[in-house]
JSON list of C-alpha atoms in Angstrom, two decimals:
[
{"chain": "E", "resi": 8, "resn": "VAL", "atom": "CA", "xyz": [0.00, 0.00, 0.00]},
{"chain": "E", "resi": 9, "resn": "TYR", "atom": "CA", "xyz": [1.28, 3.48, -0.76]},
{"chain": "E", "resi": 10, "resn": "ILE", "atom": "CA", "xyz": [0.04, 7.06, -0.72]},
{"chain": "E", "resi": 11, "resn": "GLY", "atom": "CA", "xyz": [0.61, 9.10, -3.85]},
{"chain": "E", "resi": 12, "resn": "PRO", "atom": "CA", "xyz": [1.65, 12.78, -4.04]},
{"chain": "E", "resi": 13, "resn": "ASP", "atom": "CA", "xyz": [-2.06, 13.53, -4.47]},
{"chain": "E", "resi": 14, "resn": "ARG", "atom": "CA", "xyz": [-2.69, 11.85, -1.09]},
{"chain": "E", "resi": 15, "resn": "HIS", "atom": "CA", "xyz": [-4.87, 9.21, -2.75]},
{"chain": "E", "resi": 16, "resn": "LEU", "atom": "CA", "xyz": [-4.49, 5.56, -1.72]},
{"chain": "E", "resi": 17, "resn": "HIS", "atom": "CA", "xyz": [-2.95, 2.98, -4.03]},
{"chain": "E", "resi": 18, "resn": "THR", "atom": "CA", "xyz": [-2.23, -0.74, -3.70]},
{"chain": "E", "resi": 19, "resn": "TRP", "atom": "CA", "xyz": [0.15, -2.96, -5.60]},
{"chain": "E", "resi": 20, "resn": "THR", "atom": "CA", "xyz": [0.32, -6.74, -6.02]},
{"chain": "E", "resi": 21, "resn": "GLU", "atom": "CA", "xyz": [2.66, -8.80, -8.17]},
{"chain": "E", "resi": 22, "resn": "SER", "atom": "CA", "xyz": [-0.26, -10.28, -10.09]},
{"chain": "E", "resi": 23, "resn": "ALA", "atom": "CA", "xyz": [-2.37, -7.15, -10.66]},
{"chain": "E", "resi": 24, "resn": "GLY", "atom": "CA", "xyz": [0.18, -4.34, -10.42]},
{"chain": "E", "resi": 25, "resn": "PRO", "atom": "CA", "xyz": [-0.88, -0.90, -9.12]},
{"chain": "E", "resi": 26, "resn": "LEU", "atom": "CA", "xyz": [-4.50, -0.13, -8.30]},
{"chain": "E", "resi": 27, "resn": "HIS", "atom": "CA", "xyz": [-6.02, 3.25, -7.41]},
{"chain": "E", "resi": 28, "resn": "VAL", "atom": "CA", "xyz": [-8.42, 2.46, -4.55]},
{"chain": "E", "resi": 29, "resn": "MET", "atom": "CA", "xyz": [-9.25, 5.73, -2.73]},
{"chain": "E", "resi": 30, "resn": "GLU", "atom": "CA", "xyz": [-9.45, 9.29, -4.04]},
{"chain": "E", "resi": 31, "resn": "TYR", "atom": "CA", "xyz": [-10.00, 11.23, -0.82]},
{"chain": "E", "resi": 32, "resn": "GLY", "atom": "CA", "xyz": [-6.95, 13.46, -1.26]},
{"chain": "E", "resi": 33, "resn": "ASP", "atom": "CA", "xyz": [-6.31, 13.72, 2.48]},
{"chain": "E", "resi": 34, "resn": "ILE", "atom": "CA", "xyz": [-4.77, 10.36, 3.45]},
{"chain": "E", "resi": 35, "resn": "SER", "atom": "CA", "xyz": [-1.71, 10.71, 5.70]},
{"chain": "E", "resi": 36, "resn": "GLU", "atom": "CA", "xyz": [-1.02, 7.11, 6.75]},
{"chain": "E", "resi": 37, "resn": "ALA", "atom": "CA", "xyz": [-2.05, 3.57, 5.74]},
{"chain": "E", "resi": 38, "resn": "ARG", "atom": "CA", "xyz": [-1.28, 0.13, 7.19]},
{"chain": "E", "resi": 39, "resn": "VAL", "atom": "CA", "xyz": [-2.19, -3.34, 5.87]},
{"chain": "E", "resi": 40, "resn": "SER", "atom": "CA", "xyz": [-3.46, -6.11, 8.17]},
{"chain": "E", "resi": 41, "resn": "SER", "atom": "CA", "xyz": [-1.27, -9.19, 8.51]},
{"chain": "E", "resi": 42, "resn": "ASP", "atom": "CA", "xyz": [-3.62, -11.27, 6.31]},
{"chain": "E", "resi": 43, "resn": "GLY", "atom": "CA", "xyz": [-3.53, -8.61, 3.59]},
{"chain": "E", "resi": 44, "resn": "GLU", "atom": "CA", "xyz": [-7.31, -8.21, 3.58]},
{"chain": "E", "resi": 45, "resn": "MET", "atom": "CA", "xyz": [-7.81, -4.82, 5.21]},
{"chain": "E", "resi": 46, "resn": "ILE", "atom": "CA", "xyz": [-6.20, -1.38, 5.33]},
{"chain": "E", "resi": 47, "resn": "ALA", "atom": "CA", "xyz": [-6.34, 1.05, 8.25]},
{"chain": "E", "resi": 48, "resn": "ILE", "atom": "CA", "xyz": [-6.18, 4.67, 7.14]},
{"chain": "E", "resi": 49, "resn": "ILE", "atom": "CA", "xyz": [-5.62, 8.02, 8.83]},
{"chain": "E", "resi": 50, "resn": "ARG", "atom": "CA", "xyz": [-7.22, 10.95, 7.03]},
{"chain": "E", "resi": 51, "resn": "GLU", "atom": "CA", "xyz": [-6.15, 14.49, 7.90]},
{"chain": "E", "resi": 52, "resn": "ASP", "atom": "CA", "xyz": [-7.76, 17.62, 6.46]},
{"chain": "E", "resi": 53, "resn": "PRO", "atom": "CA", "xyz": [-6.03, 21.02, 6.06]},
{"chain": "E", "resi": 54, "resn": "SER", "atom": "CA", "xyz": [-7.08, 22.04, 9.60]},
{"chain": "E", "resi": 55, "resn": "ILE", "atom": "CA", "xyz": [-5.20, 18.95, 10.94]},
{"chain": "E", "resi": 56, "resn": "SER", "atom": "CA", "xyz": [-8.49, 17.33, 12.00]},
{"chain": "E", "resi": 57, "resn": "SER", "atom": "CA", "xyz": [-7.99, 13.55, 11.80]},
{"chain": "E", "resi": 58, "resn": "SER", "atom": "CA", "xyz": [-10.29, 10.58, 11.40]},
{"chain": "E", "resi": 59, "resn": "LEU", "atom": "CA", "xyz": [-9.68, 6.82, 11.20]},
{"chain": "E", "resi": 60, "resn": "TRP", "atom": "CA", "xyz": [-11.05, 4.65, 8.41]},
{"chain": "E", "resi": 61, "resn": "VAL", "atom": "CA", "xyz": [-10.81, 1.03, 7.27]},
{"chain": "E", "resi": 62, "resn": "THR", "atom": "CA", "xyz": [-11.32, -0.50, 3.85]},
{"chain": "E", "resi": 63, "resn": "GLY", "atom": "CA", "xyz": [-10.80, -3.76, 2.03]},
{"chain": "E", "resi": 64, "resn": "PHE", "atom": "CA", "xyz": [-7.49, -4.13, 0.21]},
{"chain": "E", "resi": 65, "resn": "ASP", "atom": "CA", "xyz": [-9.30, -3.54, -3.08]},
{"chain": "E", "resi": 66, "resn": "GLY", "atom": "CA", "xyz": [-10.99, -0.39, -1.75]},
{"chain": "E", "resi": 67, "resn": "SER", "atom": "CA", "xyz": [-14.28, -2.13, -1.00]},
{"chain": "E", "resi": 68, "resn": "ASN", "atom": "CA", "xyz": [-16.52, -1.17, 1.94]},
{"chain": "E", "resi": 69, "resn": "PRO", "atom": "CA", "xyz": [-14.68, 1.96, 3.12]},
{"chain": "E", "resi": 70, "resn": "ARG", "atom": "CA", "xyz": [-15.99, 3.12, 6.50]},
{"chain": "E", "resi": 71, "resn": "ARG", "atom": "CA", "xyz": [-15.08, 5.49, 9.29]},
{"chain": "E", "resi": 72, "resn": "VAL", "atom": "CA", "xyz": [-14.33, 3.86, 12.65]},
{"chain": "E", "resi": 73, "resn": "MET", "atom": "CA", "xyz": [-13.28, 6.96, 14.64]},
{"chain": "E", "resi": 74, "resn": "SER", "atom": "CA", "xyz": [-14.37, 10.53, 14.01]},
{"chain": "E", "resi": 75, "resn": "TRP", "atom": "CA", "xyz": [-12.58, 13.77, 14.87]},
{"chain": "E", "resi": 76, "resn": "ASP", "atom": "CA", "xyz": [-14.90, 14.12, 17.88]},
{"chain": "E", "resi": 77, "resn": "ASP", "atom": "CA", "xyz": [-13.93, 10.61, 19.04]},
{"chain": "E", "resi": 78, "resn": "LEU", "atom": "CA", "xyz": [-10.26, 11.53, 18.84]},
{"chain": "E", "resi": 79, "resn": "LYS", "atom": "CA", "xyz": [-10.82, 14.87, 20.60]},
{"chain": "E", "resi": 80, "resn": "SER", "atom": "CA", "xyz": [-12.37, 12.99, 23.54]},
{"chain": "E", "resi": 81, "resn": "LEU", "atom": "CA", "xyz": [-8.96, 11.39, 24.17]},
{"chain": "E", "resi": 82, "resn": "LYS", "atom": "CA", "xyz": [-6.97, 14.60, 24.64]},
{"chain": "E", "resi": 83, "resn": "SER", "atom": "CA", "xyz": [-5.00, 15.02, 27.86]},
{"chain": "E", "resi": 84, "resn": "SER", "atom": "CA", "xyz": [-4.70, 18.82, 27.99]},
{"chain": "E", "resi": 85, "resn": "SER", "atom": "CA", "xyz": [-7.51, 21.35, 28.14]},
{"chain": "E", "resi": 86, "resn": "GLU", "atom": "CA", "xyz": [-5.30, 23.69, 26.11]},
{"chain": "E", "resi": 87, "resn": "SER", "atom": "CA", "xyz": [-4.99, 21.35, 23.11]},
{"chain": "E", "resi": 88, "resn": "PHE", "atom": "CA", "xyz": [-7.49, 21.44, 20.25]},
{"chain": "E", "resi": 89, "resn": "GLY", "atom": "CA", "xyz": [-7.61, 17.67, 19.83]},
{"chain": "E", "resi": 90, "resn": "THR", "atom": "CA", "xyz": [-5.49, 14.57, 19.37]},
{"chain": "E", "resi": 91, "resn": "SER", "atom": "CA", "xyz": [-3.95, 12.75, 16.44]},
{"chain": "E", "resi": 92, "resn": "PRO", "atom": "CA", "xyz": [-3.22, 9.00, 16.13]},
{"chain": "E", "resi": 93, "resn": "SER", "atom": "CA", "xyz": [0.38, 7.81, 16.13]},
{"chain": "E", "resi": 94, "resn": "ASN", "atom": "CA", "xyz": [2.08, 4.43, 15.71]},
{"chain": "E", "resi": 95, "resn": "LEU", "atom": "CA", "xyz": [-0.76, 2.66, 13.91]},
{"chain": "E", "resi": 96, "resn": "LEU", "atom": "CA", "xyz": [-0.18, -1.10, 14.11]},
{"chain": "E", "resi": 97, "resn": "TRP", "atom": "CA", "xyz": [-2.26, -4.20, 13.36]},
{"chain": "E", "resi": 98, "resn": "ILE", "atom": "CA", "xyz": [-2.28, -7.04, 15.89]},
{"chain": "E", "resi": 99, "resn": "PRO", "atom": "CA", "xyz": [-0.92, -10.09, 14.00]},
{"chain": "E", "resi": 100, "resn": "GLY", "atom": "CA", "xyz": [-3.54, -12.63, 12.95]},
{"chain": "E", "resi": 101, "resn": "THR", "atom": "CA", "xyz": [-6.49, -10.32, 13.71]},
{"chain": "E", "resi": 102, "resn": "HIS", "atom": "CA", "xyz": [-8.54, -7.50, 12.24]},
{"chain": "E", "resi": 103, "resn": "ARG", "atom": "CA", "xyz": [-7.77, -5.30, 15.24]},
{"chain": "E", "resi": 104, "resn": "PHE", "atom": "CA", "xyz": [-5.27, -2.46, 15.29]},
{"chain": "E", "resi": 105, "resn": "THR", "atom": "CA", "xyz": [-3.93, -0.10, 17.94]},
{"chain": "E", "resi": 106, "resn": "PHE", "atom": "CA", "xyz": [-2.43, 3.35, 18.16]},
{"chain": "E", "resi": 107, "resn": "THR", "atom": "CA", "xyz": [-1.23, 5.93, 20.67]},
{"chain": "E", "resi": 108, "resn": "THR", "atom": "CA", "xyz": [-2.33, 9.56, 20.73]},
{"chain": "E", "resi": 109, "resn": "HIS", "atom": "CA", "xyz": [-0.59, 12.91, 20.96]},
{"chain": "E", "resi": 110, "resn": "ASP", "atom": "CA", "xyz": [-2.25, 16.22, 21.75]},
{"chain": "E", "resi": 111, "resn": "LEU", "atom": "CA", "xyz": [-2.30, 18.94, 19.11]},
{"chain": "E", "resi": 112, "resn": "PHE", "atom": "CA", "xyz": [-1.18, 22.47, 19.94]},
{"chain": "E", "resi": 113, "resn": "GLU", "atom": "CA", "xyz": [-0.36, 25.58, 17.95]},
{"chain": "E", "resi": 114, "resn": "GLY", "atom": "CA", "xyz": [3.33, 25.47, 17.03]},
{"chain": "E", "resi": 115, "resn": "PRO", "atom": "CA", "xyz": [5.94, 22.68, 17.14]},
{"chain": "E", "resi": 116, "resn": "GLY", "atom": "CA", "xyz": [6.20, 19.83, 19.62]},
{"chain": "E", "resi": 117, "resn": "LEU", "atom": "CA", "xyz": [5.36, 16.14, 19.83]},
{"chain": "E", "resi": 118, "resn": "MET", "atom": "CA", "xyz": [4.54, 14.54, 23.18]},
{"chain": "E", "resi": 119, "resn": "LEU", "atom": "CA", "xyz": [2.86, 11.13, 23.18]},
{"chain": "E", "resi": 120, "resn": "ASN", "atom": "CA", "xyz": [0.15, 10.50, 25.78]},
{"chain": "E", "resi": 121, "resn": "ASP", "atom": "CA", "xyz": [1.45, 6.95, 26.45]},
{"chain": "E", "resi": 122, "resn": "ASP", "atom": "CA", "xyz": [-2.00, 5.42, 26.07]},
{"chain": "E", "resi": 123, "resn": "LEU", "atom": "CA", "xyz": [-3.12, 2.55, 23.84]},
{"chain": "E", "resi": 124, "resn": "ILE", "atom": "CA", "xyz": [-6.35, 2.64, 21.85]},
{"chain": "E", "resi": 125, "resn": "GLU", "atom": "CA", "xyz": [-7.67, -0.53, 20.16]},
{"chain": "E", "resi": 126, "resn": "VAL", "atom": "CA", "xyz": [-10.04, -0.61, 17.16]},
{"chain": "E", "resi": 127, "resn": "ASP", "atom": "CA", "xyz": [-11.94, -3.65, 15.87]},
{"chain": "E", "resi": 128, "resn": "ALA", "atom": "CA", "xyz": [-12.00, -3.11, 12.11]},
{"chain": "E", "resi": 129, "resn": "ASP", "atom": "CA", "xyz": [-14.79, -5.67, 11.56]},
{"chain": "E", "resi": 130, "resn": "SER", "atom": "CA", "xyz": [-17.28, -4.21, 14.03]},
{"chain": "E", "resi": 131, "resn": "GLY", "atom": "CA", "xyz": [-16.03, -0.61, 14.08]},
{"chain": "E", "resi": 132, "resn": "ALA", "atom": "CA", "xyz": [-15.91, -0.65, 17.89]},
{"chain": "E", "resi": 133, "resn": "TRP", "atom": "CA", "xyz": [-13.04, 1.05, 19.69]},
{"chain": "E", "resi": 134, "resn": "ARG", "atom": "CA", "xyz": [-11.87, 1.11, 23.28]},
{"chain": "E", "resi": 135, "resn": "ILE", "atom": "CA", "xyz": [-9.14, 2.50, 25.50]},
{"chain": "E", "resi": 136, "resn": "GLN", "atom": "CA", "xyz": [-7.06, -0.59, 26.22]},
{"chain": "E", "resi": 137, "resn": "LEU", "atom": "CA", "xyz": [-4.47, 1.20, 28.37]},
{"chain": "E", "resi": 138, "resn": "GLU", "atom": "CA", "xyz": [-5.21, 4.55, 30.00]},
{"chain": "E", "resi": 139, "resn": "ARG", "atom": "CA", "xyz": [-3.01, 7.61, 29.51]},
{"chain": "E", "resi": 140, "resn": "GLY", "atom": "CA", "xyz": [0.34, 7.12, 31.24]},
{"chain": "E", "resi": 141, "resn": "LYS", "atom": "CA", "xyz": [-0.07, 3.32, 31.43]},
{"chain": "E", "resi": 142, "resn": "GLY", "atom": "CA", "xyz": [0.53, 2.53, 27.76]},
{"chain": "E", "resi": 143, "resn": "GLY", "atom": "CA", "xyz": [2.99, 3.59, 25.09]},
{"chain": "E", "resi": 144, "resn": "ILE", "atom": "CA", "xyz": [4.14, 2.39, 21.68]},
{"chain": "E", "resi": 145, "resn": "ALA", "atom": "CA", "xyz": [3.19, -1.27, 21.16]},
{"chain": "E", "resi": 146, "resn": "ARG", "atom": "CA", "xyz": [5.30, -3.85, 19.34]},
{"chain": "E", "resi": 147, "resn": "TYR", "atom": "CA", "xyz": [3.54, -7.19, 18.89]},
{"chain": "E", "resi": 148, "resn": "SER", "atom": "CA", "xyz": [5.11, -10.64, 18.86]},
{"chain": "E", "resi": 149, "resn": "PRO", "atom": "CA", "xyz": [4.63, -12.43, 15.50]},
{"chain": "E", "resi": 150, "resn": "ASP", "atom": "CA", "xyz": [2.27, -14.97, 17.09]},
{"chain": "E", "resi": 151, "resn": "GLY", "atom": "CA", "xyz": [0.02, -12.19, 18.38]},
{"chain": "E", "resi": 152, "resn": "LYS", "atom": "CA", "xyz": [0.28, -13.34, 22.03]},
{"chain": "E", "resi": 153, "resn": "TRP", "atom": "CA", "xyz": [2.48, -10.62, 23.54]},
{"chain": "E", "resi": 154, "resn": "MET", "atom": "CA", "xyz": [3.25, -6.96, 23.23]},
{"chain": "E", "resi": 155, "resn": "ALA", "atom": "CA", "xyz": [6.19, -4.85, 24.29]},
{"chain": "E", "resi": 156, "resn": "ILE", "atom": "CA", "xyz": [4.96, -1.45, 25.47]},
{"chain": "E", "resi": 157, "resn": "THR", "atom": "CA", "xyz": [7.67, 1.17, 25.08]},
{"chain": "E", "resi": 158, "resn": "THR", "atom": "CA", "xyz": [7.87, 4.59, 26.73]},
{"chain": "E", "resi": 159, "resn": "ALA", "atom": "CA", "xyz": [10.73, 7.09, 26.88]},
{"chain": "E", "resi": 160, "resn": "SER", "atom": "CA", "xyz": [12.14, 5.36, 29.97]},
{"chain": "E", "resi": 161, "resn": "GLN", "atom": "CA", "xyz": [10.82, 1.80, 30.13]},
{"chain": "E", "resi": 162, "resn": "ILE", "atom": "CA", "xyz": [9.77, -1.31, 28.18]},
{"chain": "E", "resi": 163, "resn": "ASN", "atom": "CA", "xyz": [7.03, -3.49, 29.66]},
{"chain": "E", "resi": 164, "resn": "ILE", "atom": "CA", "xyz": [5.93, -6.92, 28.44]},
{"chain": "E", "resi": 165, "resn": "ARG", "atom": "CA", "xyz": [2.16, -7.52, 28.51]},
{"chain": "E", "resi": 166, "resn": "ASP", "atom": "CA", "xyz": [-0.13, -10.16, 27.11]},
{"chain": "E", "resi": 167, "resn": "ILE", "atom": "CA", "xyz": [-2.26, -9.33, 24.09]},
{"chain": "E", "resi": 168, "resn": "ASN", "atom": "CA", "xyz": [-5.10, -8.13, 26.34]},
{"chain": "E", "resi": 169, "resn": "GLY", "atom": "CA", "xyz": [-2.84, -5.63, 28.08]},
{"chain": "E", "resi": 170, "resn": "ASN", "atom": "CA", "xyz": [-2.42, -7.59, 31.31]},
{"chain": "E", "resi": 171, "resn": "PRO", "atom": "CA", "xyz": [0.98, -7.39, 33.05]},
{"chain": "E", "resi": 172, "resn": "THR", "atom": "CA", "xyz": [3.29, -10.43, 32.95]},
{"chain": "E", "resi": 173, "resn": "SER", "atom": "CA", "xyz": [5.90, -11.69, 35.40]},
{"chain": "E", "resi": 174, "resn": "THR", "atom": "CA", "xyz": [8.68, -10.28, 33.21]},
{"chain": "E", "resi": 175, "resn": "ALA", "atom": "CA", "xyz": [10.34, -7.35, 34.97]},
{"chain": "E", "resi": 176, "resn": "PRO", "atom": "CA", "xyz": [10.24, -4.01, 33.11]},
{"chain": "E", "resi": 177, "resn": "LEU", "atom": "CA", "xyz": [13.39, -2.93, 31.31]},
{"chain": "E", "resi": 178, "resn": "SER", "atom": "CA", "xyz": [14.17, 0.57, 32.60]},
{"chain": "E", "resi": 179, "resn": "PHE", "atom": "CA", "xyz": [16.64, 2.96, 31.04]},
{"chain": "E", "resi": 180, "resn": "SER", "atom": "CA", "xyz": [17.60, 6.62, 31.26]},
{"chain": "E", "resi": 181, "resn": "PRO", "atom": "CA", "xyz": [15.72, 8.83, 28.78]},
{"chain": "E", "resi": 182, "resn": "VAL", "atom": "CA", "xyz": [17.82, 9.62, 25.72]},
{"chain": "E", "resi": 183, "resn": "MET", "atom": "CA", "xyz": [18.44, 13.30, 25.00]},
{"chain": "E", "resi": 184, "resn": "THR", "atom": "CA", "xyz": [17.19, 14.12, 21.50]},
{"chain": "E", "resi": 185, "resn": "TYR", "atom": "CA", "xyz": [17.88, 17.89, 21.54]},
{"chain": "E", "resi": 186, "resn": "SER", "atom": "CA", "xyz": [14.50, 18.30, 19.90]},
{"chain": "E", "resi": 187, "resn": "GLU", "atom": "CA", "xyz": [10.79, 18.56, 20.73]},
{"chain": "E", "resi": 188, "resn": "TYR", "atom": "CA", "xyz": [10.18, 14.80, 20.73]},
{"chain": "E", "resi": 189, "resn": "GLN", "atom": "CA", "xyz": [11.21, 11.98, 23.06]},
{"chain": "E", "resi": 190, "resn": "TYR", "atom": "CA", "xyz": [13.20, 8.92, 22.05]},
{"chain": "E", "resi": 191, "resn": "TYR", "atom": "CA", "xyz": [11.30, 5.61, 22.11]},
{"chain": "E", "resi": 192, "resn": "PRO", "atom": "CA", "xyz": [13.35, 2.43, 21.51]},
{"chain": "E", "resi": 193, "resn": "GLU", "atom": "CA", "xyz": [12.09, -0.13, 18.97]},
{"chain": "E", "resi": 194, "resn": "PRO", "atom": "CA", "xyz": [12.27, -3.69, 20.31]},
{"chain": "E", "resi": 195, "resn": "VAL", "atom": "CA", "xyz": [12.32, -6.57, 17.82]},
{"chain": "E", "resi": 196, "resn": "TRP", "atom": "CA", "xyz": [10.65, -9.89, 18.63]},
{"chain": "E", "resi": 197, "resn": "ALA", "atom": "CA", "xyz": [12.05, -13.33, 17.80]},
{"chain": "E", "resi": 198, "resn": "ALA", "atom": "CA", "xyz": [9.94, -15.25, 15.28]},
{"chain": "E", "resi": 199, "resn": "ASP", "atom": "CA", "xyz": [8.54, -17.57, 17.98]},
{"chain": "E", "resi": 200, "resn": "GLY", "atom": "CA", "xyz": [7.73, -14.73, 20.39]},
{"chain": "E", "resi": 201, "resn": "SER", "atom": "CA", "xyz": [9.90, -16.18, 23.15]},
{"chain": "E", "resi": 202, "resn": "ARG", "atom": "CA", "xyz": [12.28, -13.22, 23.44]},
{"chain": "E", "resi": 203, "resn": "LEU", "atom": "CA", "xyz": [13.09, -9.81, 22.06]},
{"chain": "E", "resi": 204, "resn": "ALA", "atom": "CA", "xyz": [16.09, -7.58, 21.54]},
{"chain": "E", "resi": 205, "resn": "VAL", "atom": "CA", "xyz": [16.44, -3.82, 21.69]},
{"chain": "E", "resi": 206, "resn": "ALA", "atom": "CA", "xyz": [19.26, -1.36, 21.06]},
{"chain": "E", "resi": 207, "resn": "ILE", "atom": "CA", "xyz": [19.22, 1.78, 23.21]},
{"chain": "E", "resi": 208, "resn": "PRO", "atom": "CA", "xyz": [21.78, 4.52, 22.52]},
{"chain": "E", "resi": 209, "resn": "PRO", "atom": "CA", "xyz": [23.71, 6.33, 25.26]},
{"chain": "E", "resi": 210, "resn": "VAL", "atom": "CA", "xyz": [21.91, 9.07, 27.17]}
]
């Protein structure tokens, strides 16, 4: 899946080649489910108001699963004018995907709310899986049983439902980025989901 310069959505397969599937002109991000059947899409208009949509890989049955008002309800600061989804990721072997949010302010800056929102693409239902400050960026094991939840200072292992495990958190000193965003490490799971590795640079 790729987004053209016109911000329309395109797909490509070896057998069929490129296919123009959505002509909304405001698509900012797209992710394909692990079975290749569905696409999760973030749309963002010129006022930076976002909404979340899903569609079949061929562009069939496009539908909105979260509106701008839904996303605004997740903001953490009364001074922000809403939130935007970040780190869109499908849970392997399912038609569910998750994301974190960040509040939107006038001017530069990117501060994640360290939450975790889950959307069921089949039913259109969404829920807050992990409340603000208890989540982070999720990285799922290939078997879809575990997730590593990363923040700017810690990595926690949870089961796929968000429940804590007996594995102790990996804590580290926040990495100075000399910019308006925080550094979040990117753990990589082994193919069987039994372990993971992560590289964290010096402070």
